[in-house]
Short mmCIF file of C-alpha atoms in Angstrom, two decimals:
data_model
loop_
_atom_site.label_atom_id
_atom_site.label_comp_id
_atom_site.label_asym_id
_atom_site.label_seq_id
_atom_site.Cartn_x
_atom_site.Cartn_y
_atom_site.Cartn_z
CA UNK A 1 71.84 4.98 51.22
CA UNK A 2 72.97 1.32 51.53
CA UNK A 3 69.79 0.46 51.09
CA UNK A 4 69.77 2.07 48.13
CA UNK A 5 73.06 0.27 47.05
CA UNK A 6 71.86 -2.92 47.29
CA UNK A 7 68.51 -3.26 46.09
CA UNK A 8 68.46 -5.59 43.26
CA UNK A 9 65.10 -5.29 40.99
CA UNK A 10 63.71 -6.84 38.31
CA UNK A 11 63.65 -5.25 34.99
CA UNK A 12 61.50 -8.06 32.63
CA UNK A 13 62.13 -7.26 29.13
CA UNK A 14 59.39 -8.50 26.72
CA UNK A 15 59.26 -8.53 23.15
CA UNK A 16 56.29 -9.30 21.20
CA UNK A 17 52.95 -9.81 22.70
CA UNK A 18 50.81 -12.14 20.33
CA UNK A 19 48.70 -15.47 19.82
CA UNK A 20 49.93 -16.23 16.74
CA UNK A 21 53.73 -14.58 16.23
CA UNK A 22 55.88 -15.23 12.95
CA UNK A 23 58.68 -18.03 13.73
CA UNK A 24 61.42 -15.22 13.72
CA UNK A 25 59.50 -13.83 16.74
CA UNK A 26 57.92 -16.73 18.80
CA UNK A 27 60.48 -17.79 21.10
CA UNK A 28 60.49 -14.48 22.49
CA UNK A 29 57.32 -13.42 22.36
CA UNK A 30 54.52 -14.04 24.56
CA UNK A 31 50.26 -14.42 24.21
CA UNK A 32 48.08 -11.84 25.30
CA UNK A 33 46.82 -14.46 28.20
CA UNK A 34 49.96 -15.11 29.37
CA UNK A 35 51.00 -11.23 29.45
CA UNK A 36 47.54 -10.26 31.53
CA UNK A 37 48.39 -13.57 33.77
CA UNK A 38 51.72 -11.85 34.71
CA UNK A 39 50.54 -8.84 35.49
CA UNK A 40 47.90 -9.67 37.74
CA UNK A 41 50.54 -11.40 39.55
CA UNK A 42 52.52 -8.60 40.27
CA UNK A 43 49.70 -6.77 41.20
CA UNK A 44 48.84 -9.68 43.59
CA UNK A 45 52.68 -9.83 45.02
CA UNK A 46 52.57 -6.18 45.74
CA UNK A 47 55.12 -5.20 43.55
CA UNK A 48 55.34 -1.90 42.43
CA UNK A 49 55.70 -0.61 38.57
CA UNK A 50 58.25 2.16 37.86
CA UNK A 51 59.75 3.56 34.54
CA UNK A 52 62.88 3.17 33.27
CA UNK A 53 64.09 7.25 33.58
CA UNK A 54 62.37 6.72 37.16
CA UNK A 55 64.82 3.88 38.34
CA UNK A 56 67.75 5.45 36.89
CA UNK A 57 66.88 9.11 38.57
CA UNK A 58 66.26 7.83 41.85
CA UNK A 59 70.08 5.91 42.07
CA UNK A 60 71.59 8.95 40.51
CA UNK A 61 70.12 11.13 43.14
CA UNK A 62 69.71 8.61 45.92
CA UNK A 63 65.75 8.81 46.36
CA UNK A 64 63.75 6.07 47.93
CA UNK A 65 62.56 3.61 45.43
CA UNK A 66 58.73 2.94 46.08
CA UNK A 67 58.21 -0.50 47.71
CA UNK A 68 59.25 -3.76 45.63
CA UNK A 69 59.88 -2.44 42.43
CA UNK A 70 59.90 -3.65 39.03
CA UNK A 71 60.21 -2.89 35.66
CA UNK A 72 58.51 -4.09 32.63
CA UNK A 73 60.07 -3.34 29.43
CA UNK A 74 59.43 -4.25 25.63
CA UNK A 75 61.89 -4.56 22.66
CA UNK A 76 61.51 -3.52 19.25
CA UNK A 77 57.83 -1.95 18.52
CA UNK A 78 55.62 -5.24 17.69
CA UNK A 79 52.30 -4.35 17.23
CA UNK A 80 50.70 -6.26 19.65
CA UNK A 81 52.16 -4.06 22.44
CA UNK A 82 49.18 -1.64 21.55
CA UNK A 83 46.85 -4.37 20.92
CA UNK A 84 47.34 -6.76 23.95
CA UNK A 85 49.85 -5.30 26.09
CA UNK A 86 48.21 -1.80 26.26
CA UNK A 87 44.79 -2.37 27.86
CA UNK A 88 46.23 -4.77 30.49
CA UNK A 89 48.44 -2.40 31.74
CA UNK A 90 45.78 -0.07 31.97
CA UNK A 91 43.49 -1.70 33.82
CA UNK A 92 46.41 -2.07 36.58
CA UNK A 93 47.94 1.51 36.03
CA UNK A 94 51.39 0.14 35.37
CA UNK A 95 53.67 2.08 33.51
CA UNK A 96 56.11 0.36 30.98
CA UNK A 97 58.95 1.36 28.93
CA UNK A 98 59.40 0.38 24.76
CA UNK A 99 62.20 0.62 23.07
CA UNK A 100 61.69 0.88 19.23
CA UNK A 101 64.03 0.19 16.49
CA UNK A 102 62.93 3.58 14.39
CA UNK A 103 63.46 1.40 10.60
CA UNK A 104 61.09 -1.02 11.94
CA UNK A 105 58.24 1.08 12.68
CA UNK A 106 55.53 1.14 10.25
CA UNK A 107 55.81 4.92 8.59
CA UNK A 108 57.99 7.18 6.34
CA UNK A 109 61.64 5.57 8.06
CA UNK A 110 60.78 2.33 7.63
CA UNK A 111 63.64 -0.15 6.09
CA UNK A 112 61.51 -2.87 4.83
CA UNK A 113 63.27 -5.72 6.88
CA UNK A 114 60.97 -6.08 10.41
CA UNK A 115 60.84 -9.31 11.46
CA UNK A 116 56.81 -9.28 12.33
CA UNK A 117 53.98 -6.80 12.32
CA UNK A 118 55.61 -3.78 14.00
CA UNK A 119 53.70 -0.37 15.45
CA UNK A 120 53.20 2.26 13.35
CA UNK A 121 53.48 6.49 14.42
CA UNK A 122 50.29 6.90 15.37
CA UNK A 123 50.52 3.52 18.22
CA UNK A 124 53.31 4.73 19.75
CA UNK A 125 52.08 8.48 20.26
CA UNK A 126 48.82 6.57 21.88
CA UNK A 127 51.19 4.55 24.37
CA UNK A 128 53.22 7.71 25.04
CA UNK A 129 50.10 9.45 25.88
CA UNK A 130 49.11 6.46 28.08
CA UNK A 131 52.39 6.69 30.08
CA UNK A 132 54.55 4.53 28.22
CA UNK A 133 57.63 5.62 28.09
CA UNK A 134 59.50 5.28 24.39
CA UNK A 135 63.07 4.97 24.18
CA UNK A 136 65.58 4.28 21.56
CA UNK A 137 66.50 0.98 20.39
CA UNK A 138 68.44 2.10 17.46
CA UNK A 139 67.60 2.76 13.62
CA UNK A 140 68.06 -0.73 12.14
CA UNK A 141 68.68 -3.28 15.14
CA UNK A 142 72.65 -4.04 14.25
CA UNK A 143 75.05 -5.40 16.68
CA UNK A 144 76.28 -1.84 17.91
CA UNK A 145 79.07 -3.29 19.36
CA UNK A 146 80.19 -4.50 15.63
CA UNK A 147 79.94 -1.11 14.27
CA UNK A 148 82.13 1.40 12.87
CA UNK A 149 82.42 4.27 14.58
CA UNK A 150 80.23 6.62 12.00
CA UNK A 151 77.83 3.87 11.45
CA UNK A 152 77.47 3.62 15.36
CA UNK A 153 76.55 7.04 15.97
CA UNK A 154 74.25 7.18 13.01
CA UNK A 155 72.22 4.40 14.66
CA UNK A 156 72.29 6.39 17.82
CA UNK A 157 71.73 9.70 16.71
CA UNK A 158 69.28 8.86 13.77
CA UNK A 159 67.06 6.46 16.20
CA UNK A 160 67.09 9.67 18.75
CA UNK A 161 66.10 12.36 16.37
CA UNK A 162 63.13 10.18 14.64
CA UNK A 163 61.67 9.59 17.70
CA UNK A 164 62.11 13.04 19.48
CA UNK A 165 60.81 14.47 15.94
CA UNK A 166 57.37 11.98 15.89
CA UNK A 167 56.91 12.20 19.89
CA UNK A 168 57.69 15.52 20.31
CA UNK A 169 59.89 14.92 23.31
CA UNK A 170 63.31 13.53 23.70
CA UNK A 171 64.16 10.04 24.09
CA UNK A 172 66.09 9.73 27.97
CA UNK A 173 66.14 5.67 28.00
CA UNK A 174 68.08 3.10 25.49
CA UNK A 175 68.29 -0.23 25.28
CA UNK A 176 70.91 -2.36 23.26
CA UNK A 177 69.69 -4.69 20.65
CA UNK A 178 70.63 -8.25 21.15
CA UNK A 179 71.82 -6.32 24.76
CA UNK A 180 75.44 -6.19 22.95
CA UNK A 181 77.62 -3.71 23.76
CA UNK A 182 81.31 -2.57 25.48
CA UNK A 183 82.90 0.46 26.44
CA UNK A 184 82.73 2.61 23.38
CA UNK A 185 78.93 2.04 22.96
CA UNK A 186 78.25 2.85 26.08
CA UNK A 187 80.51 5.91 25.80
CA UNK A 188 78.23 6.70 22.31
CA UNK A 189 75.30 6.27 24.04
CA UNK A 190 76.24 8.51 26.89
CA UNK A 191 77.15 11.48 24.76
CA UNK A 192 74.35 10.96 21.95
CA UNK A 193 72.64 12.49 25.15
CA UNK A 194 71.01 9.32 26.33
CA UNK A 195 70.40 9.07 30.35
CA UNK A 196 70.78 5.82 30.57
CA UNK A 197 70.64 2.29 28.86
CA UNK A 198 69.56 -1.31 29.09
CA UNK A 199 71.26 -4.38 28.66
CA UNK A 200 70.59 -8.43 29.11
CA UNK A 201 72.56 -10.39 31.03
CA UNK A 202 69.70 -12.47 32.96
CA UNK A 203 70.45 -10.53 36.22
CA UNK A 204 68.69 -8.31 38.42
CA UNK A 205 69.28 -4.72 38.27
CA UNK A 206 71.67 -3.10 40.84
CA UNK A 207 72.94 0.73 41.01
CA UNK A 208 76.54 -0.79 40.59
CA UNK A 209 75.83 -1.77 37.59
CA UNK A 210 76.18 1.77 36.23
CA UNK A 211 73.16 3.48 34.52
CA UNK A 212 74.49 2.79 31.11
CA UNK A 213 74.26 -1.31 31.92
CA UNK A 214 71.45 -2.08 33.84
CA UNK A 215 70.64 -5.75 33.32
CA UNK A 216 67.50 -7.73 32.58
CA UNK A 217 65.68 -10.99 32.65
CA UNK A 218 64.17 -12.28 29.54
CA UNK A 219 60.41 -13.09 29.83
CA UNK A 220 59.44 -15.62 27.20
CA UNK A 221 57.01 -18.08 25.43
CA UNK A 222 57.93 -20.80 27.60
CA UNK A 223 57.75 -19.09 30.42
CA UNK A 224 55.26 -20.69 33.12
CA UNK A 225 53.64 -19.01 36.10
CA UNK A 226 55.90 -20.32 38.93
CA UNK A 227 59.32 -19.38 36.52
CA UNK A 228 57.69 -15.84 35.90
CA UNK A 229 57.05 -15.83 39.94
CA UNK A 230 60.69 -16.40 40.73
CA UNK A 231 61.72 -13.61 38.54
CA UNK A 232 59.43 -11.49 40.22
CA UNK A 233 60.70 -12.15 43.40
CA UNK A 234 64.43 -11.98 42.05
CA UNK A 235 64.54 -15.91 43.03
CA UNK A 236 66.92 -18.76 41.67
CA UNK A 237 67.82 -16.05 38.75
CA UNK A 238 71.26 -17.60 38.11
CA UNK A 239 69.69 -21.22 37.98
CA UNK A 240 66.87 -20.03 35.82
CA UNK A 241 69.25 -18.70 32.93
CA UNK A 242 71.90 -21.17 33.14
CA UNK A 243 71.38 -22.77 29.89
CA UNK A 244 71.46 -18.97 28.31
CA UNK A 245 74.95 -17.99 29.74
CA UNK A 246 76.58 -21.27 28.60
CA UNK A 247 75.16 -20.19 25.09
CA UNK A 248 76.29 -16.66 25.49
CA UNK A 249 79.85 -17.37 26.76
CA UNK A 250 80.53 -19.38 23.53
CA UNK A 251 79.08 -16.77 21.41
CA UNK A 252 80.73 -14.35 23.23
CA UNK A 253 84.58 -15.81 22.00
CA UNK A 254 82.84 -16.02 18.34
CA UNK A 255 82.10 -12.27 18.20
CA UNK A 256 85.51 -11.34 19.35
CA UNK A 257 87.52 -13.43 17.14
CA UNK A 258 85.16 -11.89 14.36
CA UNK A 259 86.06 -8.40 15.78
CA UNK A 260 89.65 -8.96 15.72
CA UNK A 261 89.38 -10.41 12.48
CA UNK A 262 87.63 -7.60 11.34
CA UNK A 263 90.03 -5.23 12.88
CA UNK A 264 93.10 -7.05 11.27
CA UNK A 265 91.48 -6.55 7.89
CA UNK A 266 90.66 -2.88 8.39
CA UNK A 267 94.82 -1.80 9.11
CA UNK A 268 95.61 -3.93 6.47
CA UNK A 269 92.79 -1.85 3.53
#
């Protein structure tokens, strides 16, 4: 079991997967080349694919995790995860998880305001019946954390009952968008009926970490082959993302003073 409590493994979270993205998506997204580069190299470091439901069952119940595992993980719904990302991890076998932001998906709940070419219905019941697992990502992609209560669970709920209603089968994973959230999103997320949920944070996952803030490391367009290799191998993580915390710790002071602002303004309406 202490095994168990101190594995650390790396859950990569992707976003788009495309030659030629919009600017809003670019700096996050990756090319089909690079994407089937990355994989092969797991494949050729022995490193072994598991869902997101799978990682989270085994450190509730304390089963072995298969040898050297790792996650991979996409954001959103961009098209190109059926396009690119699809056959490459079938020709390995690897299963994947993607989160979808339901008003972003090409179809009847659509809000009009994707950033880039997103999946429609029909995609994302072709990746489910591949083995990708789909979980929610919320309705519209807000800052849950900057929500009102009702508008918070209507993200949660809404984003749930879509995609159990399209799929056919009940979403168990979630992942926060922009990886924001605190205590009462978590505690949302918990009882919308959600097993467990995804953050950021640049860090490898560990079981004390909590299954409702597992942490990931962002795979990108400037990511080379020997950066991709040390997240792989859960190397140098801290060094890697250095420039990204300093960024986040600032922001972070920003979004509080705006909460407290907002909260000041709300007791006084």
């Amino acid at each position: 079991m202490a095994e168990q409590d101190d594995a650390r493994v790396p859950v990569l979270m992707y976003h788009a997967v495309a030659a030629d993205p919009n600017d809003a998506t670019r700096a996050l997204s990756v090319t089909p080349e690079a994407f089937a580069e990355q994989l092969a190299a797991i494949a050729d470091r022995g490193l072994t694919p598991v869902g997101t439901a799978e990682l989270a069952a085994a450190w509730r119940s304390g089963r072995p995790l298969p040898r050297r595992p790792v996650l991979i993980t996409f954001d959103d719904g961009y098209e190109g995860v059926h396009r690119h990302a699809l056959p490459a991890l079938a020709k390995h076998g690897f299963p994947a998880t993607l989160f979808v932001s339901t008003g972003w998906l090409r179809g009847p709940y659509e809000t009009g305001d994707a950033p880039d070419t997103m999946l429609d219905w029909d995609q994302v019941r072709e990746l489910a019946a591949a083995g990708v697992e789909i979980g929610g990502h919320s309705h519209t992609h807000p800052q849950l954390d900057q929500l009102g209560e009702e508008r918070l669970r209507f993200e949660l709920i809404h984003c749930k009952e879509i995609v159990s209603d399209q799929l056919g089968t009940v979403p168990a994973s979630f992942a926060y968008p922009y990886g924001y959230s605190d205590r009462r999103v978590r505690r949302a997320v918990r009882e919308t009926g959600y097993g467990q949920a995804l953050a950021v944070g640049n860090g490898l996952a560990r079981r004390a970490q909590g299954p409702y803030a597992l942490r990931r490391v962002t795979v990108r367009r400037r990511t080379g082959p020997e950066e991709f290799a040390r997240l792989i191998e859960g190397r140098a993580i801290a060094r890697t993302f250095a420039g990204d915390r300093a960024l986040t710790k600032g922001y972070a002071v920003l979004r509080r003073m705006r909460q407290a602002r907002g909260r000041v303004l709300g007791a006084g309406a």
